Short mmCIF file of C-alpha atoms in Angstrom, two decimals:
data_model
loop_
_atom_site.label_atom_id
_atom_site.label_comp_id
_atom_site.label_asym_id
_atom_site.label_seq_id
_atom_site.Cartn_x
_atom_site.Cartn_y
_atom_site.Cartn_z
CA UNK A 562 119.14 119.23 109.25
CA UNK A 563 116.32 118.84 106.77
CA UNK A 564 114.61 121.94 105.56
CA UNK A 565 111.21 122.85 107.14
CA UNK A 566 109.27 121.51 103.99
CA UNK A 567 110.19 118.12 105.14
CA UNK A 568 108.21 118.57 108.19
CA UNK A 569 105.06 119.50 106.19
CA UNK A 570 101.85 117.48 106.02
CA UNK A 571 100.03 116.90 102.84
CA UNK A 572 96.44 118.17 102.75
CA UNK A 573 93.61 116.68 100.62
CA UNK A 574 89.83 116.66 100.37
CA UNK A 575 88.87 113.37 98.72
CA UNK A 576 91.64 110.96 100.02
CA UNK A 577 95.19 110.54 101.19
CA UNK A 578 97.80 107.89 101.68
CA UNK A 579 101.00 107.58 103.41
CA UNK A 580 103.85 105.21 103.10
CA UNK A 581 107.58 104.67 103.39
CA UNK A 582 108.10 104.29 99.51
CA UNK A 583 107.07 106.91 96.92
CA UNK A 584 106.15 104.37 94.49
CA UNK A 585 103.76 102.67 97.01
CA UNK A 586 102.29 106.34 97.89
CA UNK A 587 101.64 106.89 94.07
CA UNK A 588 99.93 103.43 93.53
CA UNK A 589 97.52 104.41 96.53
CA UNK A 590 97.02 107.89 95.22
CA UNK A 591 96.06 106.69 91.67
CA UNK A 592 93.46 104.23 93.24
CA UNK A 593 92.02 107.17 95.27
CA UNK A 594 92.01 109.37 92.13
CA UNK A 595 90.04 106.73 90.26
CA UNK A 596 87.48 106.62 92.86
CA UNK A 597 88.66 103.86 94.98
CA UNK A 598 88.29 103.95 98.65
CA UNK A 599 90.87 104.11 101.41
CA UNK A 600 91.02 100.21 101.83
CA UNK A 601 91.37 99.78 97.99
CA UNK A 602 94.14 102.30 98.04
CA UNK A 603 95.92 100.63 101.08
CA UNK A 604 95.85 97.16 99.34
CA UNK A 605 97.36 98.72 96.21
CA UNK A 606 99.99 100.32 98.20
CA UNK A 607 100.78 97.32 100.28
CA UNK A 608 101.08 95.20 97.06
CA UNK A 609 103.45 97.86 95.56
CA UNK A 610 105.53 98.15 98.63
CA UNK A 611 105.89 94.40 98.88
CA UNK A 612 107.69 94.59 95.56
CA UNK A 613 109.73 97.77 95.76
CA UNK A 614 110.82 97.52 99.61
CA UNK A 615 111.51 93.63 99.57
CA UNK A 616 114.05 94.07 102.57
CA UNK A 617 111.04 95.31 104.72
CA UNK A 618 108.06 93.30 103.69
CA UNK A 619 106.88 90.86 101.03
CA UNK A 620 104.20 88.69 100.11
CA UNK A 621 105.71 85.99 102.34
CA UNK A 622 105.11 88.04 105.46
CA UNK A 623 102.25 89.09 107.76
CA UNK A 624 99.91 92.01 108.22
CA UNK A 625 97.50 93.72 110.63
CA UNK A 626 94.62 96.10 109.85
CA UNK A 627 92.79 98.75 111.94
CA UNK A 628 89.95 100.17 109.92
CA UNK A 629 87.67 102.94 111.13
CA UNK A 630 84.29 102.75 109.00
CA UNK A 631 82.22 105.72 108.21
CA UNK A 632 79.76 104.27 110.87
CA UNK A 633 82.22 104.76 113.53
CA UNK A 634 82.99 100.88 113.99
CA UNK A 635 86.67 100.12 114.30
CA UNK A 636 87.35 96.81 112.44
CA UNK A 637 90.54 94.89 113.07
CA UNK A 638 91.89 92.26 110.86
CA UNK A 639 94.46 89.78 111.77
CA UNK A 640 96.56 88.22 109.03
CA UNK A 641 99.29 86.26 110.64
CA UNK A 642 100.00 82.70 110.01
CA UNK A 643 100.60 79.95 112.51
CA UNK A 644 103.46 77.40 112.49
CA UNK A 645 103.28 74.62 110.10
CA UNK A 646 102.39 71.23 111.04
CA UNK A 647 106.00 69.73 111.01
CA UNK A 648 107.30 72.69 113.06
CA UNK A 649 107.59 70.98 116.46
CA UNK A 650 110.09 71.22 119.12
CA UNK A 651 111.34 67.67 118.75
CA UNK A 652 111.73 68.33 115.11
CA UNK A 653 114.24 71.05 115.81
CA UNK A 654 115.82 69.28 118.75
CA UNK A 655 116.44 66.20 116.52
CA UNK A 656 118.34 68.44 114.06
CA UNK A 657 120.55 69.68 116.83
CA UNK A 658 119.19 73.10 117.31
CA UNK A 659 118.79 74.86 120.82
CA UNK A 660 116.73 77.62 119.29
CA UNK A 661 114.84 78.07 116.14
CA UNK A 662 117.47 79.64 113.41
CA UNK A 663 116.99 83.23 112.46
CA UNK A 664 117.71 82.34 108.83
CA UNK A 665 117.14 79.77 106.34
CA UNK A 666 114.34 76.99 105.67
CA UNK A 667 113.77 76.35 109.32
CA UNK A 668 113.15 79.95 110.02
CA UNK A 669 110.39 79.96 107.35
CA UNK A 670 108.20 77.93 109.55
CA UNK A 671 104.85 80.03 109.59
CA UNK A 672 102.15 80.41 107.05
CA UNK A 673 102.45 83.89 105.39
CA UNK A 674 99.31 85.72 106.16
CA UNK A 675 99.51 89.19 104.53
CA UNK A 676 97.74 88.28 101.24
CA UNK A 677 94.84 86.61 103.00
CA UNK A 678 94.61 90.07 105.06
CA UNK A 679 94.25 91.87 101.71
CA UNK A 680 91.51 89.45 100.67
CA UNK A 681 89.54 90.20 103.86
CA UNK A 682 90.09 93.81 103.82
CA UNK A 683 88.71 93.94 100.19
CA UNK A 684 85.75 92.18 101.18
CA UNK A 685 85.22 94.97 103.85
CA UNK A 686 85.98 97.63 101.05
CA UNK A 687 83.23 96.12 98.82
CA UNK A 688 80.56 96.21 101.55
CA UNK A 689 81.42 99.82 101.93
CA UNK A 690 80.98 100.49 98.30
CA UNK A 691 84.34 99.76 96.82
CA UNK A 692 84.16 98.72 93.20
CA UNK A 693 87.79 98.53 92.00
CA UNK A 694 88.71 95.06 90.74
CA UNK A 695 91.78 93.14 91.69
CA UNK A 696 93.65 93.57 88.39
CA UNK A 697 93.58 97.19 88.84
CA UNK A 698 94.74 97.43 92.49
CA UNK A 699 97.70 94.95 91.72
CA UNK A 700 98.75 96.87 88.70
CA UNK A 701 101.35 98.82 89.92
CA UNK A 702 102.84 95.93 91.77
CA UNK A 703 102.93 93.83 88.80
CA UNK A 704 104.53 96.52 86.86
CA UNK A 705 107.28 97.43 89.33
CA UNK A 706 108.05 93.64 89.52
CA UNK A 707 108.31 93.07 85.79
CA UNK A 708 110.04 96.04 84.70
CA UNK A 709 112.15 96.77 87.64
CA UNK A 710 112.19 99.43 90.46
CA UNK A 711 115.32 101.39 91.85
CA UNK A 712 117.08 99.79 94.74
CA UNK A 713 116.81 102.12 97.67
CA UNK A 714 119.63 103.55 99.94
CA UNK A 715 118.42 101.31 102.92
CA UNK A 716 118.08 98.14 100.50
CA UNK A 717 121.30 98.74 98.97
CA UNK A 718 123.06 99.40 102.60
CA UNK A 719 121.23 96.22 104.23
CA UNK A 720 122.09 93.88 101.40
CA UNK A 721 125.61 94.64 101.69
CA UNK A 722 125.76 94.19 105.51
CA UNK A 723 123.62 91.03 105.42
CA UNK A 724 125.08 89.47 102.10
CA UNK A 725 127.45 87.15 104.16
CA UNK A 726 124.55 85.30 106.02
CA UNK A 727 122.09 85.32 103.11
CA UNK A 728 123.89 84.90 100.09
CA UNK A 729 123.83 80.87 100.28
CA UNK A 730 120.07 80.66 101.30
CA UNK A 731 117.64 78.93 98.77
CA UNK A 732 116.78 81.47 96.06
CA UNK A 733 118.12 84.57 97.71
CA UNK A 734 121.22 85.31 95.35
CA UNK A 735 119.31 85.04 92.03
CA UNK A 736 116.88 87.82 93.06
CA UNK A 737 118.82 89.98 95.25
CA UNK A 738 122.46 89.54 94.10
CA UNK A 739 121.67 89.70 90.51
CA UNK A 740 125.22 90.30 89.65
CA UNK A 741 126.72 88.14 92.24
CA UNK A 742 127.11 91.09 94.42
CA UNK A 743 124.88 93.56 96.51
CA UNK A 744 123.28 96.07 94.10
CA UNK A 745 124.09 99.77 94.12
CA UNK A 746 121.55 102.26 95.13
CA UNK A 747 119.23 103.15 91.99
CA UNK A 748 120.13 99.96 90.21
CA UNK A 749 116.70 98.43 88.77
CA UNK A 750 115.63 95.34 90.78
CA UNK A 751 113.38 92.99 88.74
CA UNK A 752 111.58 90.10 90.28
CA UNK A 753 109.92 88.35 87.37
CA UNK A 754 108.61 85.19 89.11
CA UNK A 755 106.95 87.52 91.68
CA UNK A 756 105.48 89.26 88.67
CA UNK A 757 104.10 86.24 87.26
CA UNK A 758 102.67 85.34 90.78
CA UNK A 759 101.00 88.77 91.13
CA UNK A 760 99.51 88.31 87.51
CA UNK A 761 98.21 84.94 88.30
CA UNK A 762 96.52 86.21 91.52
CA UNK A 763 94.95 89.17 89.76
CA UNK A 764 93.29 86.65 87.34
CA UNK A 765 92.46 83.87 89.82
CA UNK A 766 91.96 85.91 92.84
CA UNK A 767 93.88 86.02 96.27
CA UNK A 768 92.46 82.84 97.63
CA UNK A 769 94.62 81.09 94.93
CA UNK A 770 97.72 82.06 97.14
CA UNK A 771 96.57 79.47 99.64
CA UNK A 772 94.34 76.93 98.16
CA UNK A 773 95.10 77.13 94.40
CA UNK A 774 97.92 76.81 91.94
CA UNK A 775 100.22 79.47 93.88
CA UNK A 776 99.60 77.62 97.09
CA UNK A 777 100.56 74.39 95.47
CA UNK A 778 103.77 75.61 94.06
CA UNK A 779 104.56 77.46 97.26
CA UNK A 780 104.08 74.28 99.19
CA UNK A 781 106.43 71.99 96.79
CA UNK A 782 109.03 74.74 97.11
CA UNK A 783 108.90 74.86 100.77
CA UNK A 784 108.98 71.03 101.41
CA UNK A 785 111.87 70.87 98.75
CA UNK A 786 114.02 73.37 100.72
CA UNK A 787 113.23 71.83 104.13
CA UNK A 788 110.56 74.33 105.67
CA UNK A 789 108.01 72.85 108.23
CA UNK A 790 105.33 74.58 106.27
CA UNK A 791 103.22 71.98 104.12
CA UNK A 792 100.23 72.39 101.56
CA UNK A 793 97.69 71.52 104.36
CA UNK A 794 98.99 74.36 106.33
CA UNK A 795 98.52 76.90 103.66
CA UNK A 796 94.96 75.55 102.63
CA UNK A 797 93.79 75.79 106.27
CA UNK A 798 94.68 79.47 106.68
CA UNK A 799 92.39 82.21 106.67
CA UNK A 800 92.86 85.94 107.93
CA UNK A 801 90.29 86.78 110.70
CA UNK A 802 88.46 89.58 112.16
CA UNK A 803 88.67 90.21 115.77
CA UNK A 804 87.79 92.72 118.31
CA UNK A 805 90.82 95.38 118.74
CA UNK A 806 92.21 96.47 122.14
CA UNK A 807 91.47 100.09 123.19
CA UNK A 808 92.39 102.23 125.88
CA UNK A 809 90.40 105.56 127.05
CA UNK A 810 92.33 108.57 127.35
CA UNK A 811 91.23 112.17 128.34
CA UNK A 812 91.76 113.02 124.59
CA UNK A 813 89.76 110.01 123.30
CA UNK A 814 89.98 106.51 122.46
CA UNK A 815 93.14 104.69 121.16
CA UNK A 816 92.88 101.22 119.35
CA UNK A 817 95.47 98.60 118.65
CA UNK A 818 95.90 95.06 117.88
CA UNK A 819 95.52 92.25 120.45
CA UNK A 820 97.77 89.42 120.94
CA UNK A 821 99.89 87.85 119.46
CA UNK A 822 101.06 91.38 118.75
CA UNK A 823 102.56 93.80 121.18
CA UNK A 824 99.72 96.31 120.68
CA UNK A 825 98.97 95.98 124.56
CA UNK A 826 102.31 97.69 125.27
CA UNK A 827 101.53 100.47 122.90
CA UNK A 828 98.31 101.16 124.83
CA UNK A 829 99.86 100.79 128.07
CA UNK A 830 102.37 103.34 127.45
CA UNK A 831 99.72 105.92 126.46
CA UNK A 832 97.58 105.06 129.48
CA UNK A 833 100.50 105.15 131.93
CA UNK A 834 101.76 108.43 130.53
CA UNK A 835 98.35 110.06 130.90
CA UNK A 836 98.80 109.64 134.77
CA UNK A 837 102.17 111.53 134.89
CA UNK A 838 102.56 115.16 135.27
CA UNK A 839 104.02 116.31 132.15
CA UNK A 840 105.46 119.89 131.35
CA UNK A 841 105.19 119.87 127.59
CA UNK A 842 106.82 118.28 124.50
CA UNK A 843 110.50 117.57 124.63
CA UNK A 844 110.74 118.24 128.37
CA UNK A 845 112.48 116.09 130.80
CA UNK A 846 108.94 114.98 132.19
CA UNK A 847 108.00 114.02 128.61
CA UNK A 848 110.78 112.04 127.47
CA UNK A 849 111.57 110.30 130.91
CA UNK A 850 107.94 109.80 131.46
CA UNK A 851 107.47 107.79 128.14
CA UNK A 852 110.55 105.90 128.54
CA UNK A 853 109.57 104.79 132.13
CA UNK A 854 106.05 104.06 130.87
CA UNK A 855 107.76 101.97 128.11
CA UNK A 856 109.54 99.90 130.70
CA UNK A 857 106.47 99.09 132.72
CA UNK A 858 104.56 98.24 129.43
CA UNK A 859 107.18 95.77 128.28
CA UNK A 860 107.48 94.13 131.54
CA UNK A 861 103.59 93.44 131.33
CA UNK A 862 104.00 92.48 127.52
CA UNK A 863 106.67 89.98 128.31
CA UNK A 864 104.52 88.26 130.70
CA UNK A 865 101.37 88.22 128.86
CA UNK A 866 101.70 88.42 125.07
CA UNK A 867 101.48 85.01 123.12
CA UNK A 868 99.18 83.16 120.97
CA UNK A 869 95.78 84.45 121.75
CA UNK A 870 94.40 81.11 122.45
CA UNK A 871 97.05 80.82 125.34
CA UNK A 872 96.49 84.29 126.82
CA UNK A 873 95.13 84.10 130.54
CA UNK A 874 95.69 87.80 131.70
CA UNK A 875 92.60 89.93 131.67
CA UNK A 876 93.68 92.42 129.02
CA UNK A 877 90.63 94.63 129.83
CA UNK A 878 91.73 95.18 133.43
CA UNK A 879 95.25 95.89 132.55
CA UNK A 880 93.88 98.68 130.42
CA UNK A 881 91.51 99.93 132.78
CA UNK A 882 91.58 102.99 135.00
CA UNK A 883 92.45 100.78 138.07
CA UNK A 884 94.86 98.56 136.35
CA UNK A 885 96.71 101.68 134.82
CA UNK A 886 96.74 103.52 138.18
CA UNK A 887 98.31 100.71 139.88
CA UNK A 888 100.97 100.18 137.28
CA UNK A 889 101.66 103.92 137.14
CA UNK A 890 102.34 104.10 140.89
CA UNK A 891 105.59 101.99 139.99
CA UNK A 892 107.11 104.96 137.80
CA UNK A 893 109.52 107.38 139.44
CA UNK A 894 109.09 110.76 137.93
CA UNK A 895 112.73 111.42 138.87
CA UNK A 896 114.63 108.24 138.46
CA UNK A 897 115.13 105.59 135.86
CA UNK A 898 114.28 102.02 136.57
CA UNK A 899 117.36 99.84 135.84
CA UNK A 900 117.32 98.19 132.42
CA UNK A 901 117.69 96.36 130.00
CA UNK A 902 115.24 93.56 129.54
CA UNK A 903 115.34 90.93 126.62
CA UNK A 904 114.56 92.89 123.57
CA UNK A 905 112.83 92.06 120.17
CA UNK A 906 114.03 92.86 116.62
CA UNK A 907 112.00 93.44 113.52
CA UNK A 908 111.76 95.20 110.07
CA UNK A 909 108.29 96.23 108.97
CA UNK A 910 106.34 98.88 106.85
CA UNK A 911 103.36 101.02 108.09
CA UNK A 912 101.18 102.70 105.80
CA UNK A 913 97.84 104.62 106.08
CA UNK A 914 94.98 105.81 103.89
CA UNK A 915 91.84 107.82 104.60
CA UNK A 916 88.89 109.20 102.46
CA UNK A 917 86.24 111.76 102.58
CA UNK A 918 83.55 109.16 103.40
CA UNK A 919 85.01 108.68 106.86
CA UNK A 920 87.16 105.55 106.11
CA UNK A 921 90.51 105.64 107.96
CA UNK A 922 93.14 102.72 107.44
CA UNK A 923 96.14 102.11 109.62
CA UNK A 924 98.11 98.97 108.25
CA UNK A 925 101.38 97.19 108.99
CA UNK A 926 103.16 94.63 106.91
CA UNK A 927 106.35 92.76 107.76
CA UNK A 928 108.91 89.86 107.26
CA UNK A 929 110.42 90.23 110.48
CA UNK A 930 114.16 90.47 109.93
CA UNK A 931 115.58 92.41 107.00
CA UNK A 932 114.81 90.01 104.06
CA UNK A 933 112.90 87.62 106.41
CA UNK A 934 114.20 84.16 106.44
CA UNK A 935 116.13 84.93 103.25
CA UNK A 936 114.54 82.01 101.40
CA UNK A 937 113.06 82.93 98.14
CA UNK A 938 110.82 80.37 96.62
CA UNK A 939 111.74 79.68 92.92
CA UNK A 940 108.42 78.86 91.43
CA UNK A 941 106.65 82.03 92.64
CA UNK A 942 109.39 84.42 93.73
CA UNK A 943 107.72 84.65 97.17
CA UNK A 944 110.37 85.78 100.02
CA UNK A 945 109.44 83.94 103.16
CA UNK A 946 109.48 85.71 106.63
CA UNK A 947 111.28 84.47 109.66
CA UNK A 948 108.60 85.54 112.24
CA UNK A 949 108.70 81.82 113.74
CA UNK A 950 112.08 82.63 115.00
CA UNK A 951 110.48 84.35 117.93
CA UNK A 952 109.23 81.04 119.16
CA UNK A 953 111.07 79.11 122.10
CA UNK A 954 112.20 75.64 121.95
CA UNK A 955 111.54 75.56 125.74
CA UNK A 956 108.27 73.70 126.09
CA UNK A 957 107.63 75.71 129.22
CA UNK A 958 108.14 79.07 127.81
CA UNK A 959 105.15 81.60 127.20
CA UNK A 960 105.91 81.45 123.27
CA UNK A 961 106.83 77.74 123.00
CA UNK A 962 106.87 76.31 119.48
CA UNK A 963 103.93 74.12 118.58
CA UNK A 964 102.29 73.39 115.25
CA UNK A 965 99.38 75.64 114.57
CA UNK A 966 100.51 78.30 117.22
CA UNK A 967 101.10 81.88 116.26
CA UNK A 968 104.35 83.54 117.29
CA UNK A 969 104.90 86.78 119.02
CA UNK A 970 104.61 89.97 116.89
CA UNK A 971 106.12 93.29 117.20
CA UNK A 972 103.72 94.52 114.69
CA UNK A 973 100.95 96.78 115.81
CA UNK A 974 99.07 99.49 113.87
CA UNK A 975 97.45 102.25 115.90
CA UNK A 976 94.14 104.13 115.49
CA UNK A 977 92.85 107.00 117.62
CA UNK A 978 89.31 108.35 117.57
CA UNK A 979 89.53 111.71 119.27
CA UNK A 980 87.00 113.63 121.40
CA UNK A 981 87.49 116.71 118.99
CA UNK A 982 86.07 114.67 116.10
CA UNK A 983 89.50 113.90 114.47
CA UNK A 984 90.19 110.16 113.44
CA UNK A 985 94.12 109.36 113.18
CA UNK A 986 95.55 106.32 111.87
CA UNK A 987 99.41 106.09 112.68
CA UNK A 988 102.16 103.70 113.12
CA UNK A 989 105.93 102.71 112.33
CA UNK A 990 108.24 100.08 111.79
CA UNK A 991 111.19 99.21 114.13
CA UNK A 992 110.68 96.23 116.44
CA UNK A 993 110.82 97.31 120.00
CA UNK A 994 110.74 100.75 118.77
CA UNK A 995 107.11 100.71 117.35
CA UNK A 996 105.30 101.33 120.66
CA UNK A 997 107.88 104.14 121.46
CA UNK A 998 107.57 105.95 118.18
CA UNK A 999 103.91 105.61 118.33
CA UNK A 1000 103.93 107.35 121.81
CA UNK A 1001 106.24 110.05 120.58
CA UNK A 1002 103.88 110.90 117.74
CA UNK A 1003 100.69 110.69 119.59
CA UNK A 1004 101.72 112.65 122.43
CA UNK A 1005 103.56 115.40 120.43
CA UNK A 1006 100.65 115.85 118.23
CA UNK A 1007 97.39 115.17 120.03
CA UNK A 1008 98.59 116.21 123.55
CA UNK A 1009 100.93 119.05 122.80
CA UNK A 1010 99.71 120.42 119.55
CA UNK A 1011 102.77 119.76 117.38
CA UNK A 1012 102.03 119.97 113.64
CA UNK A 1013 101.61 116.41 112.38
CA UNK A 1014 104.63 116.35 110.05
CA UNK A 1015 106.83 117.88 112.76
CA UNK A 1016 105.81 115.54 115.20
CA UNK A 1017 107.01 112.75 113.09
CA UNK A 1018 110.16 114.34 112.07
CA UNK A 1019 111.22 115.78 115.59
CA UNK A 1020 114.23 113.82 117.14
CA UNK A 1021 113.32 110.40 118.52
CA UNK A 1022 114.56 107.78 121.10
CA UNK A 1023 114.78 104.10 121.18
CA UNK A 1024 114.84 101.84 124.33
CA UNK A 1025 115.98 98.40 123.26
CA UNK A 1026 116.84 96.66 120.12
CA UNK A 1027 115.90 96.90 116.66
CA UNK A 1028 117.16 96.40 113.09
CA UNK A 1029 118.95 93.22 114.61
CA UNK A 1030 121.53 95.49 116.41
CA UNK A 1031 122.67 94.21 119.96
CA UNK A 1032 122.50 97.78 121.38
CA UNK A 1033 120.14 97.95 124.41
CA UNK A 1034 120.90 101.31 125.87
CA UNK A 1035 118.57 104.31 125.62
CA UNK A 1036 119.62 105.70 122.25
CA UNK A 1037 118.82 109.25 121.17
CA UNK A 1038 119.27 111.14 117.99
CA UNK A 1039 121.54 114.03 117.99
CA UNK A 1040 119.08 116.70 117.74
CA UNK A 1041 118.03 116.72 121.35
CA UNK A 1042 119.23 119.46 123.51
CA UNK A 1043 122.24 119.08 125.37
CA UNK A 1044 120.64 120.05 128.73
CA UNK A 1045 117.76 117.42 128.24
CA UNK A 1046 120.48 114.65 127.39
CA UNK A 1047 122.49 115.69 130.57
CA UNK A 1048 119.41 115.62 132.86
CA UNK A 1049 118.33 112.00 131.42
CA UNK A 1050 121.77 110.72 132.24
CA UNK A 1051 121.74 112.25 135.91
CA UNK A 1052 118.38 110.61 136.32
CA UNK A 1053 120.05 107.13 135.82
CA UNK A 1054 119.16 106.39 132.09
CA UNK A 1055 121.97 104.49 130.64
CA UNK A 1056 122.07 106.37 127.26
CA UNK A 1057 123.98 106.98 124.11
CA UNK A 1058 123.58 109.88 121.57
CA UNK A 1059 123.82 108.60 118.09
CA UNK A 1060 125.61 110.54 115.55
CA UNK A 1061 122.86 110.84 112.92
CA UNK A 1062 120.43 113.63 113.10
CA UNK A 1063 117.93 111.25 111.47
CA UNK A 1064 118.77 107.72 112.16
CA UNK A 1065 117.14 104.62 110.40
CA UNK A 1066 117.45 103.08 113.90
CA UNK A 1067 114.38 105.11 114.94
CA UNK A 1068 112.09 103.46 112.29
CA UNK A 1069 109.77 104.98 109.69
CA UNK A 1070 106.55 106.52 111.06
CA UNK A 1071 103.71 107.91 109.36
CA UNK A 1072 100.08 109.16 110.02
CA UNK A 1073 96.88 110.12 108.34
CA UNK A 1074 94.24 112.07 109.91
CA UNK A 1075 90.59 112.77 108.97
CA UNK A 1076 89.40 116.08 110.44
CA UNK A 1077 86.08 116.63 112.08
CA UNK A 1078 84.92 119.35 109.44
CA UNK A 1079 86.27 117.58 106.59
CA UNK A 1080 89.46 117.44 105.00
CA UNK A 1081 92.18 114.94 105.19
CA UNK A 1082 96.15 115.17 106.28
CA UNK A 1083 98.94 112.88 105.97
CA UNK A 1084 102.62 112.81 106.69
CA UNK A 1085 105.35 110.35 106.68
CA UNK A 1086 108.91 110.12 108.00
CA UNK A 1087 111.98 112.01 106.43
CA UNK A 1088 114.09 108.95 107.49
CA UNK A 1089 112.32 106.91 105.04
CA UNK A 1090 111.92 106.85 101.07
CA UNK A 1091 108.32 107.79 100.68
CA UNK A 1092 105.83 110.44 101.92
CA UNK A 1093 102.16 111.30 101.71
CA UNK A 1094 99.98 112.33 98.48
CA UNK A 1095 96.31 113.01 98.32
CA UNK A 1096 93.51 113.86 95.96
#
């Protein structure tokens, strides 16, 4: 059991940042202390965490932003790249594949979008008065890549677990197995080529990642190792602003990312749960209700979510009172729906920032599986994601592979504008667990008044698969009361109680809150290596 202090939120007046690694938190806090705004702090933290938490995210991944501006507008930035022009079903079939490989060059088949998202976010930051220059915002990331950062416990463990499938992939061993073996916790991890790339981007600008020297070198390396991504794919990419999805609840409006993300599922869970009668936090009706709402949301998600240009469903209707009422009637308040259904995996980071001007940022960044494709491009040190592994090689499938098409994403940042005047940015990593953990944090804190830090730290559950594990049963951390576990089992839930009180399986959640009368609050997961800090 963690001490009570692990549950406590951090309070601040000028700015707050929360992230799953302490060095990323500090990078963002320093920007806030020097007068930067919340978006600038988030970019500094995002760059730093791409260096110091490379098993979870990197420059070769994607990112999604929700930004609540002082005017009240909620801006959504989609920074996910499409499949390369050589990424055809015929190409993979000709190579003898029945499915897209999960690792290796053929898994590195989509353009990395995160850096393009940083660029678009900084344009928004400048429009809102931001004045921090790019070299300053990338300073911490460059330093940690050049000088090294301590390997975290989770990186050490996952490197050891996955070394067998990653060690022979292009570029992996020289960077992540520096002595020919998985590094020990606390050992310094240096990424000198990545430091060079970040320094170059600081001078030349983030657009260089796609259309300049960095883009040229990346494209050459990608073609050399056998990836379907070409320079033309990089040159054509740009992050874009779109309208976020939202659902209206009695407590206010909650925003999330539209397809190709599973943000729809996160909003459906909250909308469905609002129609159930719940007795309070950690009761049977609370946990059972959210689990059953999750099942209904996932059934919808798996029929609807794909490349946004191919979505045919009326998402507005699905999230409307009539749509939610009809779907909620399918939930039995006493019995569990038979499960499992196909599940999605993933590894990710969420970070958030807010400042006294009224800016609130909810941001998520990922390379999909731990270490993504496992391919490190030698000229730039960029670790490529394997998000395209979620494509199907069945041309009739909802998410069928095709050049220029965006794959399904588990990533989805959340942001709530509450009727009491609070604005809350929150999110988590964890594949299938992301919508579920979001619902746990939101209902505990917003509906039932559980303090923010405690709402994140309290025991959690997971229906479905994450971290590449094959388990699909309902898993619960060991701190749930025995009587509740017995009642869930009696209701038909196929469940297992994990031995850990605080399990990495449940993901790493965090939140930042802008209070109505001024003041900022932030908290991050005791299951992670970070926290929150403010000025």
